[in-house]
XYZ file of C-alpha atoms in Angstrom:
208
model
C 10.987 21.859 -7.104
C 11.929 25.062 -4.642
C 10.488 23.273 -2.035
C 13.123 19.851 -2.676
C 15.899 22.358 -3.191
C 15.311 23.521 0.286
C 15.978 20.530 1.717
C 18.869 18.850 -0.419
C 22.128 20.024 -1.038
C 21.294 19.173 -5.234
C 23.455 20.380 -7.843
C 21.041 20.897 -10.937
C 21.450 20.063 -14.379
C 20.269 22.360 -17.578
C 17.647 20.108 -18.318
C 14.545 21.334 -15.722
C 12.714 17.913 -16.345
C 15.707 16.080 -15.164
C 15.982 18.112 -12.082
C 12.506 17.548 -11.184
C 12.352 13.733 -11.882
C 15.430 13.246 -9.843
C 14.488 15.402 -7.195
C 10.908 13.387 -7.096
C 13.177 10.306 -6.830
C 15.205 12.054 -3.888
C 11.742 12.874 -2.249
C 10.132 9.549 -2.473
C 12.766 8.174 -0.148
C 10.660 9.243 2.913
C 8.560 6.117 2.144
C 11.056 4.331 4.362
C 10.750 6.646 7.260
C 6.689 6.141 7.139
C 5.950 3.226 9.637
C 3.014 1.026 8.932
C 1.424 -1.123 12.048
C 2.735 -4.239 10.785
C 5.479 -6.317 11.839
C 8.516 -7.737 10.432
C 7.713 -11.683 10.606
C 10.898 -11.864 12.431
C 9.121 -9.349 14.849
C 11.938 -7.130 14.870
C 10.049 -4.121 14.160
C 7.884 -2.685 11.928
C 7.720 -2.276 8.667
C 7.818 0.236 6.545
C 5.654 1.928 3.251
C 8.783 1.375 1.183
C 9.005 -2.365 2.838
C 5.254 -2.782 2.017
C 5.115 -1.282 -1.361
C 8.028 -3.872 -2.554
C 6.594 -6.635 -0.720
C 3.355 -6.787 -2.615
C 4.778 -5.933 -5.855
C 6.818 -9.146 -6.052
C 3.825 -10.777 -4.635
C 1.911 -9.495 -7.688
C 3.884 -11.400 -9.947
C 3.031 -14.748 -7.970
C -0.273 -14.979 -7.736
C -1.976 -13.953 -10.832
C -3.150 -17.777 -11.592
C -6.109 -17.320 -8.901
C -7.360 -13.914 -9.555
C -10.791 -14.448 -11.341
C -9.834 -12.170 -14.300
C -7.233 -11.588 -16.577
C -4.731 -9.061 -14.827
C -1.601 -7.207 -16.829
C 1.118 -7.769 -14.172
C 2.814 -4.984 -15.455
C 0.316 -2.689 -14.349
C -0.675 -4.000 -11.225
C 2.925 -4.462 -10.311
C 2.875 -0.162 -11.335
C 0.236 0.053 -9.289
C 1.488 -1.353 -6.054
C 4.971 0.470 -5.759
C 2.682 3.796 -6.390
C -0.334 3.432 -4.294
C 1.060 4.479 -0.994
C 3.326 7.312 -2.072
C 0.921 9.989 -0.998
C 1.443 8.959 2.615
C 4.788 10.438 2.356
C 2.804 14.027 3.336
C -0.928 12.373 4.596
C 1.084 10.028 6.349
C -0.305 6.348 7.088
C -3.758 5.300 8.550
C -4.302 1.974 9.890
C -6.678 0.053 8.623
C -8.870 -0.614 11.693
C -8.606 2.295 13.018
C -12.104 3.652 12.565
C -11.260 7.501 13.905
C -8.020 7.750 12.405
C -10.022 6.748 9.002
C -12.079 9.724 9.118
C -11.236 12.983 6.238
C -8.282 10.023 5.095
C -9.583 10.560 1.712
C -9.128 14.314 1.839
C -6.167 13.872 3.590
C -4.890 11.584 0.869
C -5.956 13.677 -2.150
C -4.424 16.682 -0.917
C -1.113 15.033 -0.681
C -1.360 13.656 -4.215
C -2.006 17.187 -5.174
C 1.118 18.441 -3.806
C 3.747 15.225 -4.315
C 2.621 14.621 -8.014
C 2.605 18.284 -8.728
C 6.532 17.807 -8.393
C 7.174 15.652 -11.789
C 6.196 16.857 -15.578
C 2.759 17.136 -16.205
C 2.424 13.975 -18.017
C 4.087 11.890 -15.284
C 2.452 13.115 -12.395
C -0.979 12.882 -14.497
C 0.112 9.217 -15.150
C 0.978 8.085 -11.871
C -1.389 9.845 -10.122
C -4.741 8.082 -12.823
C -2.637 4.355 -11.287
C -2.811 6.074 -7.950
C -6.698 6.704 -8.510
C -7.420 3.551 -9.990
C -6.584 1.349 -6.984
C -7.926 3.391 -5.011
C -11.260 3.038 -6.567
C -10.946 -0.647 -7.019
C -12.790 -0.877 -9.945
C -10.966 -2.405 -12.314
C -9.290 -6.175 -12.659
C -6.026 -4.722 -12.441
C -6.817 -2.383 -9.370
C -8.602 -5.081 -7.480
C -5.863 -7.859 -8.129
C -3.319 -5.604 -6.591
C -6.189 -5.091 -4.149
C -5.824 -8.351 -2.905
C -1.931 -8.227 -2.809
C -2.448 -5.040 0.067
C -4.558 -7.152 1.636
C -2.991 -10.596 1.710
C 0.818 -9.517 2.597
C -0.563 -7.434 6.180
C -2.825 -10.723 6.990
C 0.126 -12.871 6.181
C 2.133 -11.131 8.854
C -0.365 -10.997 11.146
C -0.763 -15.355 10.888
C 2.877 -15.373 11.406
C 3.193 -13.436 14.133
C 0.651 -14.605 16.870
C -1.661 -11.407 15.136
C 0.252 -8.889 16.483
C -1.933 -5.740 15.131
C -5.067 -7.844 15.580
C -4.297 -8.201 19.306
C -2.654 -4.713 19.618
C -5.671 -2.944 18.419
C -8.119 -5.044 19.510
C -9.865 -5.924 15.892
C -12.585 -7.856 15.711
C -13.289 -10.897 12.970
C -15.900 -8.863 10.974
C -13.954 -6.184 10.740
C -10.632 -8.308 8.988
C -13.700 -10.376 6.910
C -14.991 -6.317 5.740
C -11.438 -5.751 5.389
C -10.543 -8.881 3.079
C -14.004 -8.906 0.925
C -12.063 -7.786 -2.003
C -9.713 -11.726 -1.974
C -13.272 -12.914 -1.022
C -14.622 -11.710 -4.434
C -11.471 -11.793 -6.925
C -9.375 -14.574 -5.535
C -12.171 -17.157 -4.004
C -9.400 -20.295 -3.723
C -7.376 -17.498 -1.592
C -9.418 -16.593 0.485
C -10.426 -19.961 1.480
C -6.974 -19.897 3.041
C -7.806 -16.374 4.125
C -10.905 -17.677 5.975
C -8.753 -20.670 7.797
C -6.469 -18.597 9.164
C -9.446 -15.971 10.799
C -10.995 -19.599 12.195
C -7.344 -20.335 13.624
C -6.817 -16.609 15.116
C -10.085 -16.211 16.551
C -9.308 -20.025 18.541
C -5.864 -18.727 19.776
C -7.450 -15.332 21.233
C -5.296 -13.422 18.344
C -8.193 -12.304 16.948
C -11.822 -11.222 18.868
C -14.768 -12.719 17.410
């Protein structure tokens, strides 16, 4: 909490756990300063984790009808608006960036140490076990919401002439390694999925 107080001119309450949970909240609202690679479809800029985070949390609650499991929305929706928080500190690493990738996990789980250290024990311990879960992609619920961080990215990227496809230079295996989790949990998605590589590769959006 010292290290918040440092930064924001907070009056405190009496109650400690208050003053940490709203100084969390106050801290979380770097999210919208980390910029991701994507672009707005409008191609106005980029978007941010904050951006993201929404984006495929409303999208969670859409397309639950294709997932090959049963899914608890509320969880996955948890899930989503959590899983990028840590990047506040380990800030973010784009996908196909194959250097950039390397000691992210470390990165990553030393950030999680220090951000969920910040709330009472039991919700740091909670949101940091949702935190872990995606990650690991083990479960129905962590792979579903999986899929959403997947499919909202490669949504942008159809809509706008594959702007970080052609900007980095990514290859079609690499999107196909990248999208193997719709491939496996949302088959009749990915189908789509799968169009849309054929279409990029044709327009020279996407190398093959």
């Amino acid at each position: 909490m010292k290290e918040f107080e440092k930064c924001l001119d907070f009056l405190e309450t009496e109650n400690d756990r208050l003053n940490q949970q709203l100084l969390f909240t106050a801290e979380i609202d770097k999210m919208t300063a980390i910029l991701r690679r994507t672009m707005l479809i409008d191609m106005s800029r980029r978007e941010n984790d904050a951006e993201h985070s929404w984006h495929i949390a409303v999208m969670a609650m859409l397309f639950s009808e294709y997932a090959k499991e049963p899914v608890d929305i509320g969880r996955v929706v948890q899930m989503c608006v959590v899983h990028d928080l840590v990047e506040i500190y380990a800030g973010d690493t784009f996908a196909y960036d194959v250097e950039g990738n390397v000691g992210k996990e470390e990165r990553e789980k030393e950030a999680a140490d220090k951000l969920f250290a910040h709330l009472p024990e039991e919700q740091g311990s909670r949101i940091r076990d949702l935190w872990e879960e995606f990650d690991a992609e083990k479960t129905a619920d962590a792979k579903y919401a999986a899929c959403m961080d997947r499919l909202q990215p490669f949504l942008h990227n159809t809509l706008t002439e594959g702007h970080t496809w052609a900007e980095s230079g990514t290859d079609r295996a690499a999107v196909e390694k990248r999208m193997s989790v719709i491939k496996e949990f949302m088959p009749e998605v990915y189908s789509w999925v799968s169009a849309n590589m054929d279409r990029a590769v044709e327009k020279g959006w996407l190398n093959s």
